[in-house]
Amino acid sequence: MSRYSALALLRGALTGQKHWDRAWRDPEPKKSYDVIVIGGGGHGLSTAYYLAKVHGIRNVAVLEKGWIGGGNTGRNTTIVRSNYRQPALHNFFDFALGLWEGMSDELNFNVMFSPRGAMFLGHSDSDMTSLAQRGDALRCSGIDAELLTRAQVEKLVPLLDMSPAARFPIHGGMIQRRGGTARHDAVAWGYARAADALGIDVIQNCEVTGLAIAGGRVAGVETTRGGIGAGRVGICVAGNSGPVAALAGIKLPIEAQTLQAFVTEPVKPMIDTVIMSQSLHCYISQSDKGGIVLGGDPDQFPSYAQRGLPNRLEKAAAEAIALVPALSRLRMVRCWSGTTDMSFDGSPIISALPVDGLYLNGGWCYGGFKATPGSGFAYAQLLATGAPHPLAAPFGLDRFAQGATVDEAGVGPMPQLR
């Protein structure tokens, strides 16, 4: 009988899960690996998976300082979309969206991807012009985008405040119907399980404390579990990219900020699409458990703390209630925050670093979760071959020196970072 049957689940529950097999191994670190990926979040685990699956490189270790799913992968609002205006961004994120659509089958693990639609609201004529321009840019690249009238928005989400006296009047919107949400921790578990099955060592409670560099080339890492040799090392640590790169004497064009979110008590289905705002940095969706998930702006000051300020939560809640007044009746049950890499143009960095054999995947700002499979696929190619994936080529570190930044106005950096 399958261990996933009702009887097996009951048996595990009554015996403290003693009879459950591990989803992935708990190996001791080897003396050396062909590739070490620092960071056991979704991006690091997907990178390791594609290194093995696509490039046949299986002597790989993923080093996680805590536990799988304990970082930003488990601290986001689970939104998946590709409706950016800049071609470099929407082409990359749409490649990722294509991988999301087949991820559960690919990993043989239900990541609960739900293409319920991702809708931007327009609150003025200027907003609607911007949304029309973004939609045109998307459709020119063959990416779905549908401009909505005010009546169409109201029909899609009847609970929105559509009154003339609304604090944020709604003039219309734009929806990407292929967008939606996924279960964040399931993504980490699915990739960890699949990478382990291909021979990747997923090593938890193994913090990297130093980088071994000889003759201008990386030779391995120092960790809380000893030194480990490596031919190539990939940094993939979300909000901690700066401190890890600093171990090699590299200063990145990145600032770490805290980004908060919260969830309400569960209720019956009331919002069946992701709601975002063109003018407000506010986003609302309903989880499969029924809780309303809300988020907003980062705290807008440098911090590595995984906690945030009450005023930021208050602002996000006020904006969400102004858009959907019925939310005022709900109680908040949990809030959390993650540490985000805020790059200076608001776009990611997937690049070789000045130390030979050392690479970076970071700077994702608020967009890291939705990029997970595409990020891992592209980063695996860079680590395997030394050459960037064509879709990731615009995101090299040298773009800042060359003045070739990729700046998605209104989505990327906060004004003080420009």
Short mmCIF file of C-alpha atoms in Angstrom, two decimals:
data_model
loop_
_atom_site.label_atom_id
_atom_site.label_comp_id
_atom_site.label_asym_id
_atom_site.label_seq_id
_atom_site.Cartn_x
_atom_site.Cartn_y
_atom_site.Cartn_z
CA MET A 1 0.00 0.00 0.00
CA SER A 2 1.30 3.45 -0.87
CA ARG A 3 2.66 5.55 1.97
CA TYR A 4 0.40 8.32 0.65
CA SER A 5 -2.80 6.29 1.15
CA ALA A 6 -5.32 7.23 3.84
CA LEU A 7 -4.29 4.22 5.96
CA ALA A 8 -0.60 5.12 5.70
CA LEU A 9 -1.32 8.73 6.67
CA LEU A 10 -3.33 7.60 9.70
CA ARG A 11 -0.61 5.16 10.72
CA GLY A 12 2.00 7.90 10.47
CA ALA A 13 -0.11 10.33 12.47
CA LEU A 14 -0.65 7.84 15.31
CA THR A 15 3.03 6.80 15.52
CA GLY A 16 4.73 10.18 15.31
CA GLN A 17 5.50 9.64 11.61
CA LYS A 18 8.01 6.90 12.50
CA HIS A 19 7.11 4.90 9.42
CA TRP A 20 7.45 7.73 6.92
CA ASP A 21 10.39 7.67 4.56
CA ARG A 22 12.55 10.79 4.17
CA ALA A 23 11.58 12.92 1.18
CA TRP A 24 15.30 13.46 0.55
CA ARG A 25 18.51 12.17 2.10
CA ASP A 26 20.43 13.85 4.93
CA PRO A 27 24.00 13.26 3.67
CA GLU A 28 27.30 14.24 5.23
CA PRO A 29 29.29 16.68 3.07
CA LYS A 30 31.88 15.12 0.76
CA LYS A 31 35.41 16.48 0.62
CA SER A 32 34.72 18.11 -2.73
CA TYR A 33 32.14 18.59 -5.46
CA ASP A 34 32.14 19.68 -9.07
CA VAL A 35 29.66 22.43 -8.17
CA ILE A 36 28.51 23.87 -4.86
CA VAL A 37 25.32 25.93 -4.76
CA ILE A 38 25.13 28.14 -1.68
CA GLY A 39 21.49 28.50 -0.68
CA GLY A 40 18.76 25.88 -0.36
CA GLY A 41 15.80 28.00 -1.42
CA GLY A 42 13.76 27.51 -4.55
CA HIS A 43 16.38 29.09 -6.82
CA GLY A 44 19.27 27.08 -5.41
CA LEU A 45 17.39 23.78 -5.46
CA SER A 46 16.04 24.33 -8.98
CA THR A 47 19.57 25.18 -10.13
CA ALA A 48 20.89 21.90 -8.74
CA TYR A 49 18.00 19.98 -10.28
CA TYR A 50 18.62 21.38 -13.76
CA LEU A 51 22.39 20.90 -13.42
CA ALA A 52 21.68 17.19 -13.05
CA LYS A 53 18.65 16.84 -15.31
CA VAL A 54 19.75 19.00 -18.25
CA HIS A 55 23.55 19.05 -18.03
CA GLY A 56 24.29 15.67 -16.43
CA ILE A 57 26.32 17.22 -13.58
CA ARG A 58 25.41 15.26 -10.47
CA ASN A 59 28.40 15.73 -8.18
CA VAL A 60 26.69 18.78 -6.74
CA ALA A 61 25.94 19.98 -3.21
CA VAL A 62 23.29 22.46 -2.13
CA LEU A 63 24.35 24.05 1.16
CA GLU A 64 21.58 25.54 3.30
CA LYS A 65 22.41 27.31 6.57
CA GLY A 66 18.99 26.49 8.03
CA TRP A 67 16.28 24.20 6.75
CA ILE A 68 14.77 23.77 3.31
CA GLY A 69 11.96 26.29 2.85
CA GLY A 70 12.97 28.37 5.86
CA GLY A 71 14.16 31.40 3.92
CA ASN A 72 12.48 33.63 1.35
CA THR A 73 10.95 30.65 -0.45
CA GLY A 74 8.61 30.17 2.50
CA ARG A 75 8.19 33.93 3.16
CA ASN A 76 6.53 35.32 0.05
CA THR A 77 3.02 35.83 -1.30
CA THR A 78 3.24 33.06 -3.93
CA ILE A 79 2.32 35.17 -6.99
CA VAL A 80 3.34 33.86 -10.42
CA ARG A 81 3.14 36.07 -13.53
CA SER A 82 5.15 37.37 -16.49
CA ASN A 83 3.35 40.63 -17.35
CA TYR A 84 6.32 43.01 -17.26
CA ARG A 85 6.74 45.70 -19.89
CA GLN A 86 10.49 45.41 -20.52
CA PRO A 87 11.20 42.69 -23.14
CA ALA A 88 14.20 41.34 -21.22
CA LEU A 89 12.00 40.82 -18.19
CA HIS A 90 8.76 39.60 -19.74
CA ASN A 91 10.58 37.14 -22.01
CA PHE A 92 12.51 35.70 -19.08
CA PHE A 93 9.53 35.51 -16.74
CA ASP A 94 7.33 34.01 -19.46
CA PHE A 95 9.90 31.28 -19.96
CA ALA A 96 9.62 30.67 -16.21
CA LEU A 97 5.82 30.70 -16.43
CA GLY A 98 5.98 27.99 -19.07
CA LEU A 99 8.00 25.86 -16.64
CA TRP A 100 5.49 26.57 -13.86
CA GLU A 101 2.71 25.20 -16.04
CA GLY A 102 4.37 21.79 -16.21
CA MET A 103 6.21 21.79 -12.88
CA SER A 104 4.01 19.37 -10.95
CA ASP A 105 4.35 16.77 -13.72
CA GLU A 106 8.08 17.50 -14.13
CA LEU A 107 8.82 16.98 -10.44
CA ASN A 108 6.12 14.36 -9.80
CA PHE A 109 5.10 16.54 -6.87
CA ASN A 110 2.03 18.76 -6.56
CA VAL A 111 3.22 22.36 -6.23
CA MET A 112 -0.42 23.54 -6.37
CA PHE A 113 0.14 25.91 -9.29
CA SER A 114 -3.18 27.70 -9.82
CA PRO A 115 -3.51 29.84 -13.00
CA ARG A 116 -6.32 31.94 -11.55
CA GLY A 117 -5.20 35.12 -13.33
CA ALA A 118 -3.09 38.11 -12.27
CA MET A 119 -4.84 41.46 -12.64
CA PHE A 120 -3.45 44.99 -12.39
CA LEU A 121 -5.95 47.71 -11.53
CA GLY A 122 -5.87 51.14 -13.15
CA HIS A 123 -6.91 54.08 -10.98
CA SER A 124 -6.62 56.94 -13.50
CA ASP A 125 -6.47 57.69 -17.20
CA SER A 126 -2.68 57.71 -16.88
CA ASP A 127 -2.77 54.27 -15.28
CA MET A 128 -4.90 52.91 -18.09
CA THR A 129 -2.55 54.36 -20.70
CA SER A 130 0.39 52.66 -18.98
CA LEU A 131 -1.49 49.36 -18.79
CA ALA A 132 -2.38 49.60 -22.49
CA GLN A 133 1.25 50.23 -23.35
CA ARG A 134 2.36 47.29 -21.21
CA GLY A 135 -0.27 45.06 -22.80
CA ASP A 136 0.87 46.05 -26.29
CA ALA A 137 4.49 45.24 -25.41
CA LEU A 138 3.46 41.84 -24.05
CA ARG A 139 1.32 40.90 -27.03
CA CYS A 140 4.13 41.90 -29.41
CA SER A 141 6.18 39.17 -27.72
CA GLY A 142 3.33 36.66 -27.94
CA ILE A 143 2.50 36.90 -24.22
CA ASP A 144 -1.12 37.04 -23.12
CA ALA A 145 -2.43 40.36 -21.83
CA GLU A 146 -6.03 41.55 -21.86
CA LEU A 147 -7.09 45.13 -21.16
CA LEU A 148 -10.29 45.25 -19.10
CA THR A 149 -12.97 47.90 -18.92
CA ARG A 150 -14.32 49.08 -15.60
CA ALA A 151 -17.41 46.88 -16.06
CA GLN A 152 -15.26 43.82 -16.81
CA VAL A 153 -13.20 44.38 -13.66
CA GLU A 154 -16.35 44.69 -11.57
CA LYS A 155 -17.75 41.47 -13.02
CA LEU A 156 -14.49 39.62 -12.33
CA VAL A 157 -14.16 40.84 -8.71
CA PRO A 158 -17.55 42.09 -7.48
CA LEU A 159 -16.20 42.88 -4.00
CA LEU A 160 -13.98 45.70 -5.25
CA ASP A 161 -15.07 49.20 -4.27
CA MET A 162 -16.32 50.50 -7.63
CA SER A 163 -18.18 53.48 -6.21
CA PRO A 164 -17.44 57.05 -7.41
CA ALA A 165 -16.39 57.93 -3.86
CA ALA A 166 -13.82 55.12 -3.63
CA ARG A 167 -10.48 56.14 -2.14
CA PHE A 168 -8.78 54.60 -5.18
CA PRO A 169 -11.27 54.88 -8.07
CA ILE A 170 -11.07 51.97 -10.50
CA HIS A 171 -11.04 52.89 -14.20
CA GLY A 172 -10.26 49.42 -15.55
CA GLY A 173 -7.43 46.92 -15.49
CA MET A 174 -5.22 44.45 -17.30
CA ILE A 175 -5.19 40.71 -16.66
CA GLN A 176 -2.82 37.90 -17.52
CA ARG A 177 -5.05 34.87 -17.26
CA ARG A 178 -2.12 32.42 -17.26
CA GLY A 179 -0.77 34.01 -14.08
CA GLY A 180 -1.78 32.97 -10.60
CA THR A 181 -0.28 31.42 -7.48
CA ALA A 182 1.56 28.31 -6.29
CA ARG A 183 2.31 26.69 -2.93
CA HIS A 184 5.70 28.16 -1.98
CA ASP A 185 7.04 25.51 0.40
CA ALA A 186 5.83 22.73 -1.89
CA VAL A 187 8.05 24.20 -4.61
CA ALA A 188 11.10 23.88 -2.36
CA TRP A 189 10.14 20.36 -1.28
CA GLY A 190 9.46 19.26 -4.85
CA TYR A 191 12.81 20.47 -6.14
CA ALA A 192 14.69 19.08 -3.12
CA ARG A 193 13.08 15.68 -3.59
CA ALA A 194 13.71 15.64 -7.35
CA ALA A 195 17.32 16.87 -7.02
CA ASP A 196 18.04 14.25 -4.37
CA ALA A 197 16.66 11.52 -6.62
CA LEU A 198 19.22 12.58 -9.26
CA GLY A 199 22.09 12.22 -6.78
CA ILE A 200 22.40 15.84 -5.59
CA ASP A 201 23.46 16.25 -1.93
CA VAL A 202 21.01 18.59 -0.19
CA ILE A 203 22.80 19.53 3.03
CA GLN A 204 20.92 21.46 5.70
CA ASN A 205 22.34 23.23 8.77
CA CYS A 206 25.53 23.98 6.86
CA GLU A 207 26.31 27.69 6.84
CA VAL A 208 29.03 29.01 4.55
CA THR A 209 31.45 31.13 6.57
CA GLY A 210 34.20 31.69 4.02
CA LEU A 211 35.29 31.19 0.42
CA ALA A 212 38.58 29.48 -0.40
CA ILE A 213 40.29 31.41 -3.20
CA ALA A 214 43.66 30.52 -4.70
CA GLY A 215 45.32 32.29 -7.62
CA GLY A 216 42.24 34.34 -8.36
CA ARG A 217 40.03 31.26 -8.59
CA VAL A 218 37.54 29.81 -6.15
CA ALA A 219 38.63 26.46 -4.73
CA GLY A 220 35.84 25.72 -2.28
CA VAL A 221 34.00 26.97 0.77
CA GLU A 222 34.46 27.04 4.52
CA THR A 223 31.37 26.00 6.46
CA THR A 224 30.17 25.31 9.97
CA ARG A 225 30.66 21.63 9.06
CA GLY A 226 34.20 22.04 7.73
CA GLY A 227 35.90 22.93 4.48
CA ILE A 228 34.51 21.61 1.18
CA GLY A 229 36.31 21.80 -2.16
CA ALA A 230 34.56 22.80 -5.37
CA GLY A 231 35.34 23.42 -9.02
CA ARG A 232 32.63 26.09 -9.24
CA VAL A 233 30.57 27.88 -6.61
CA GLY A 234 27.19 29.51 -7.19
CA ILE A 235 25.85 32.08 -4.74
CA CYS A 236 22.06 31.84 -4.55
CA VAL A 237 21.09 33.25 -1.16
CA ALA A 238 18.36 35.84 -1.80
CA GLY A 239 18.62 38.68 0.74
CA ASN A 240 22.10 37.65 1.89
CA SER A 241 23.87 38.02 -1.46
CA GLY A 242 25.86 41.02 -0.25
CA PRO A 243 27.42 39.37 2.83
CA VAL A 244 28.28 36.14 0.98
CA ALA A 245 29.86 37.99 -1.96
CA ALA A 246 31.80 40.06 0.57
CA LEU A 247 33.53 36.85 1.67
CA ALA A 248 35.34 37.10 -1.68
CA GLY A 249 35.93 40.84 -1.31
CA ILE A 250 33.18 41.72 -3.80
CA LYS A 251 30.77 44.61 -3.25
CA LEU A 252 27.49 44.20 -5.10
CA PRO A 253 25.07 46.89 -6.38
CA ILE A 254 22.45 45.47 -4.04
CA GLU A 255 20.74 46.68 -0.87
CA ALA A 256 18.90 44.30 1.46
CA GLN A 257 15.45 45.38 2.62
CA THR A 258 12.69 43.71 4.59
CA LEU A 259 9.47 42.84 2.76
CA GLN A 260 6.41 41.95 4.80
CA ALA A 261 3.15 40.15 4.17
CA PHE A 262 0.31 38.75 6.19
CA VAL A 263 -2.67 36.43 5.98
CA THR A 264 -6.15 36.60 7.47
CA GLU A 265 -8.33 33.92 8.99
CA PRO A 266 -9.73 31.50 6.40
CA VAL A 267 -13.07 32.31 4.80
CA LYS A 268 -15.17 30.91 1.98
CA PRO A 269 -14.01 31.78 -1.57
CA MET A 270 -14.38 35.53 -2.15
CA ILE A 271 -11.46 36.50 -4.41
CA ASP A 272 -10.68 34.14 -7.27
CA THR A 273 -7.87 36.06 -8.96
CA VAL A 274 -4.72 37.90 -7.90
CA ILE A 275 -5.40 41.63 -7.47
CA MET A 276 -2.56 44.12 -7.89
CA SER A 277 -2.54 47.88 -8.31
CA GLN A 278 -0.84 49.99 -10.96
CA SER A 279 -0.47 52.97 -8.60
CA LEU A 280 -0.25 51.20 -5.22
CA HIS A 281 2.25 48.51 -4.42
CA CYS A 282 -0.51 46.37 -2.97
CA TYR A 283 -1.42 42.80 -3.87
CA ILE A 284 -4.24 40.57 -2.69
CA SER A 285 -5.06 36.91 -3.28
CA GLN A 286 -6.87 34.09 -1.51
CA SER A 287 -4.98 30.95 -0.59
CA ASP A 288 -6.29 27.43 -1.08
CA LYS A 289 -6.88 27.29 2.68
CA GLY A 290 -9.13 30.35 2.45
CA GLY A 291 -6.89 32.99 4.03
CA ILE A 292 -6.57 36.35 2.29
CA VAL A 293 -2.88 36.98 1.58
CA LEU A 294 -1.81 40.64 1.50
CA GLY A 295 1.46 42.41 0.79
CA GLY A 296 2.87 45.83 0.01
CA ASP A 297 6.06 47.87 -0.16
CA PRO A 298 9.37 46.94 1.48
CA ASP A 299 10.31 48.78 4.67
CA GLN A 300 12.61 50.97 2.51
CA PHE A 301 15.69 50.93 4.70
CA PRO A 302 18.63 48.49 4.79
CA SER A 303 17.99 45.50 7.04
CA TYR A 304 18.81 41.80 7.29
CA ALA A 305 16.13 41.17 9.92
CA GLN A 306 13.33 38.75 9.09
CA ARG A 307 10.83 41.01 10.81
CA GLY A 308 9.19 44.24 9.81
CA LEU A 309 7.55 47.40 11.09
CA PRO A 310 3.86 47.69 12.09
CA ASN A 311 3.35 50.86 10.02
CA ARG A 312 4.13 48.98 6.81
CA LEU A 313 1.56 46.31 7.67
CA GLU A 314 -0.93 49.04 8.53
CA LYS A 315 -0.38 50.71 5.15
CA ALA A 316 -0.83 47.45 3.23
CA ALA A 317 -3.98 46.61 5.21
CA ALA A 318 -5.44 50.10 4.68
CA GLU A 319 -4.86 49.93 0.92
CA ALA A 320 -6.31 46.42 0.69
CA ILE A 321 -9.41 47.42 2.68
CA ALA A 322 -9.85 50.51 0.49
CA LEU A 323 -9.87 48.25 -2.58
CA VAL A 324 -11.96 45.45 -1.04
CA PRO A 325 -13.95 46.86 1.91
CA ALA A 326 -15.19 43.42 2.97
CA LEU A 327 -11.66 42.63 4.17
CA SER A 328 -12.20 44.96 7.13
CA ARG A 329 -14.31 42.24 8.78
CA LEU A 330 -11.46 39.72 8.84
CA ARG A 331 -8.86 39.12 11.51
CA MET A 332 -5.16 38.89 10.74
CA VAL A 333 -3.76 35.61 12.03
CA ARG A 334 -0.12 35.70 10.93
CA CYS A 335 2.46 38.05 9.49
CA TRP A 336 5.97 37.38 8.25
CA SER A 337 8.80 39.02 6.34
CA GLY A 338 11.72 38.13 4.14
CA THR A 339 14.99 39.85 3.30
CA THR A 340 15.04 40.90 -0.34
CA ASP A 341 17.95 41.76 -2.64
CA MET A 342 17.07 45.20 -4.02
CA SER A 343 19.27 45.68 -7.08
CA PHE A 344 19.86 49.23 -8.24
CA ASP A 345 17.74 48.86 -11.38
CA GLY A 346 15.16 46.50 -9.92
CA SER A 347 16.21 43.55 -12.10
CA PRO A 348 18.04 40.32 -11.24
CA ILE A 349 21.73 39.56 -11.55
CA ILE A 350 22.62 36.17 -13.08
CA SER A 351 26.31 36.50 -13.74
CA ALA A 352 29.90 35.43 -13.33
CA LEU A 353 31.73 37.40 -10.62
CA PRO A 354 35.28 38.84 -10.77
CA VAL A 355 36.65 35.71 -9.05
CA ASP A 356 37.05 32.87 -11.55
CA GLY A 357 34.62 30.03 -10.91
CA LEU A 358 32.36 32.15 -8.68
CA TYR A 359 28.85 33.07 -9.84
CA LEU A 360 25.85 35.02 -8.56
CA ASN A 361 22.12 34.58 -8.81
CA GLY A 362 20.48 37.43 -6.86
CA GLY A 363 19.00 40.91 -6.94
CA TRP A 364 15.45 39.67 -7.50
CA CYS A 365 13.78 42.46 -5.49
CA TYR A 366 10.13 41.38 -5.04
CA GLY A 367 10.08 39.07 -8.08
CA GLY A 368 12.08 36.06 -6.95
CA PHE A 369 9.37 33.47 -6.36
CA LYS A 370 7.74 33.81 -9.77
CA ALA A 371 11.14 33.34 -11.44
CA THR A 372 12.05 30.14 -9.55
CA PRO A 373 12.10 27.54 -12.36
CA GLY A 374 13.43 29.91 -15.05
CA SER A 375 16.09 31.23 -12.69
CA GLY A 376 17.30 27.73 -11.86
CA PHE A 377 17.30 26.66 -15.51
CA ALA A 378 19.31 29.69 -16.64
CA TYR A 379 21.71 29.63 -13.69
CA ALA A 380 22.38 25.92 -14.22
CA GLN A 381 23.48 26.67 -17.78
CA LEU A 382 25.83 29.40 -16.56
CA LEU A 383 27.35 27.13 -13.90
CA ALA A 384 27.64 24.18 -16.29
CA THR A 385 29.07 25.98 -19.32
CA GLY A 386 30.33 29.36 -18.15
CA ALA A 387 28.11 30.99 -20.79
CA PRO A 388 24.85 32.77 -19.93
CA HIS A 389 21.51 31.49 -21.13
CA PRO A 390 20.32 33.85 -23.92
CA LEU A 391 17.32 34.95 -21.86
CA ALA A 392 19.59 35.77 -18.89
CA ALA A 393 22.26 37.59 -20.92
CA PRO A 394 20.78 41.08 -20.17
CA PHE A 395 21.18 40.46 -16.45
CA GLY A 396 24.98 40.37 -16.19
CA LEU A 397 26.76 42.26 -13.44
CA ASP A 398 28.65 44.33 -16.00
CA ARG A 399 25.45 46.08 -17.14
CA PHE A 400 25.81 48.60 -14.31
CA ALA A 401 29.25 49.69 -15.50
CA GLN A 402 28.04 49.78 -19.11
CA GLY A 403 24.89 51.77 -18.39
CA ALA A 404 22.74 48.97 -19.81
CA THR A 405 20.37 48.69 -16.87
CA VAL A 406 16.98 46.98 -17.17
CA ASP A 407 14.62 49.29 -15.30
CA GLU A 408 10.95 48.33 -15.14
CA ALA A 409 9.41 51.63 -14.02
CA GLY A 410 6.98 51.21 -11.17
CA VAL A 411 7.93 47.60 -10.49
CA GLY A 412 11.64 47.56 -9.75
CA PRO A 413 13.67 49.70 -7.38
CA MET A 414 12.38 52.18 -4.88
CA PRO A 415 13.20 55.82 -5.73
CA GLN A 416 16.01 56.12 -3.19
CA LEU A 417 17.89 53.30 -4.92
CA ARG A 418 18.01 54.91 -8.38
#
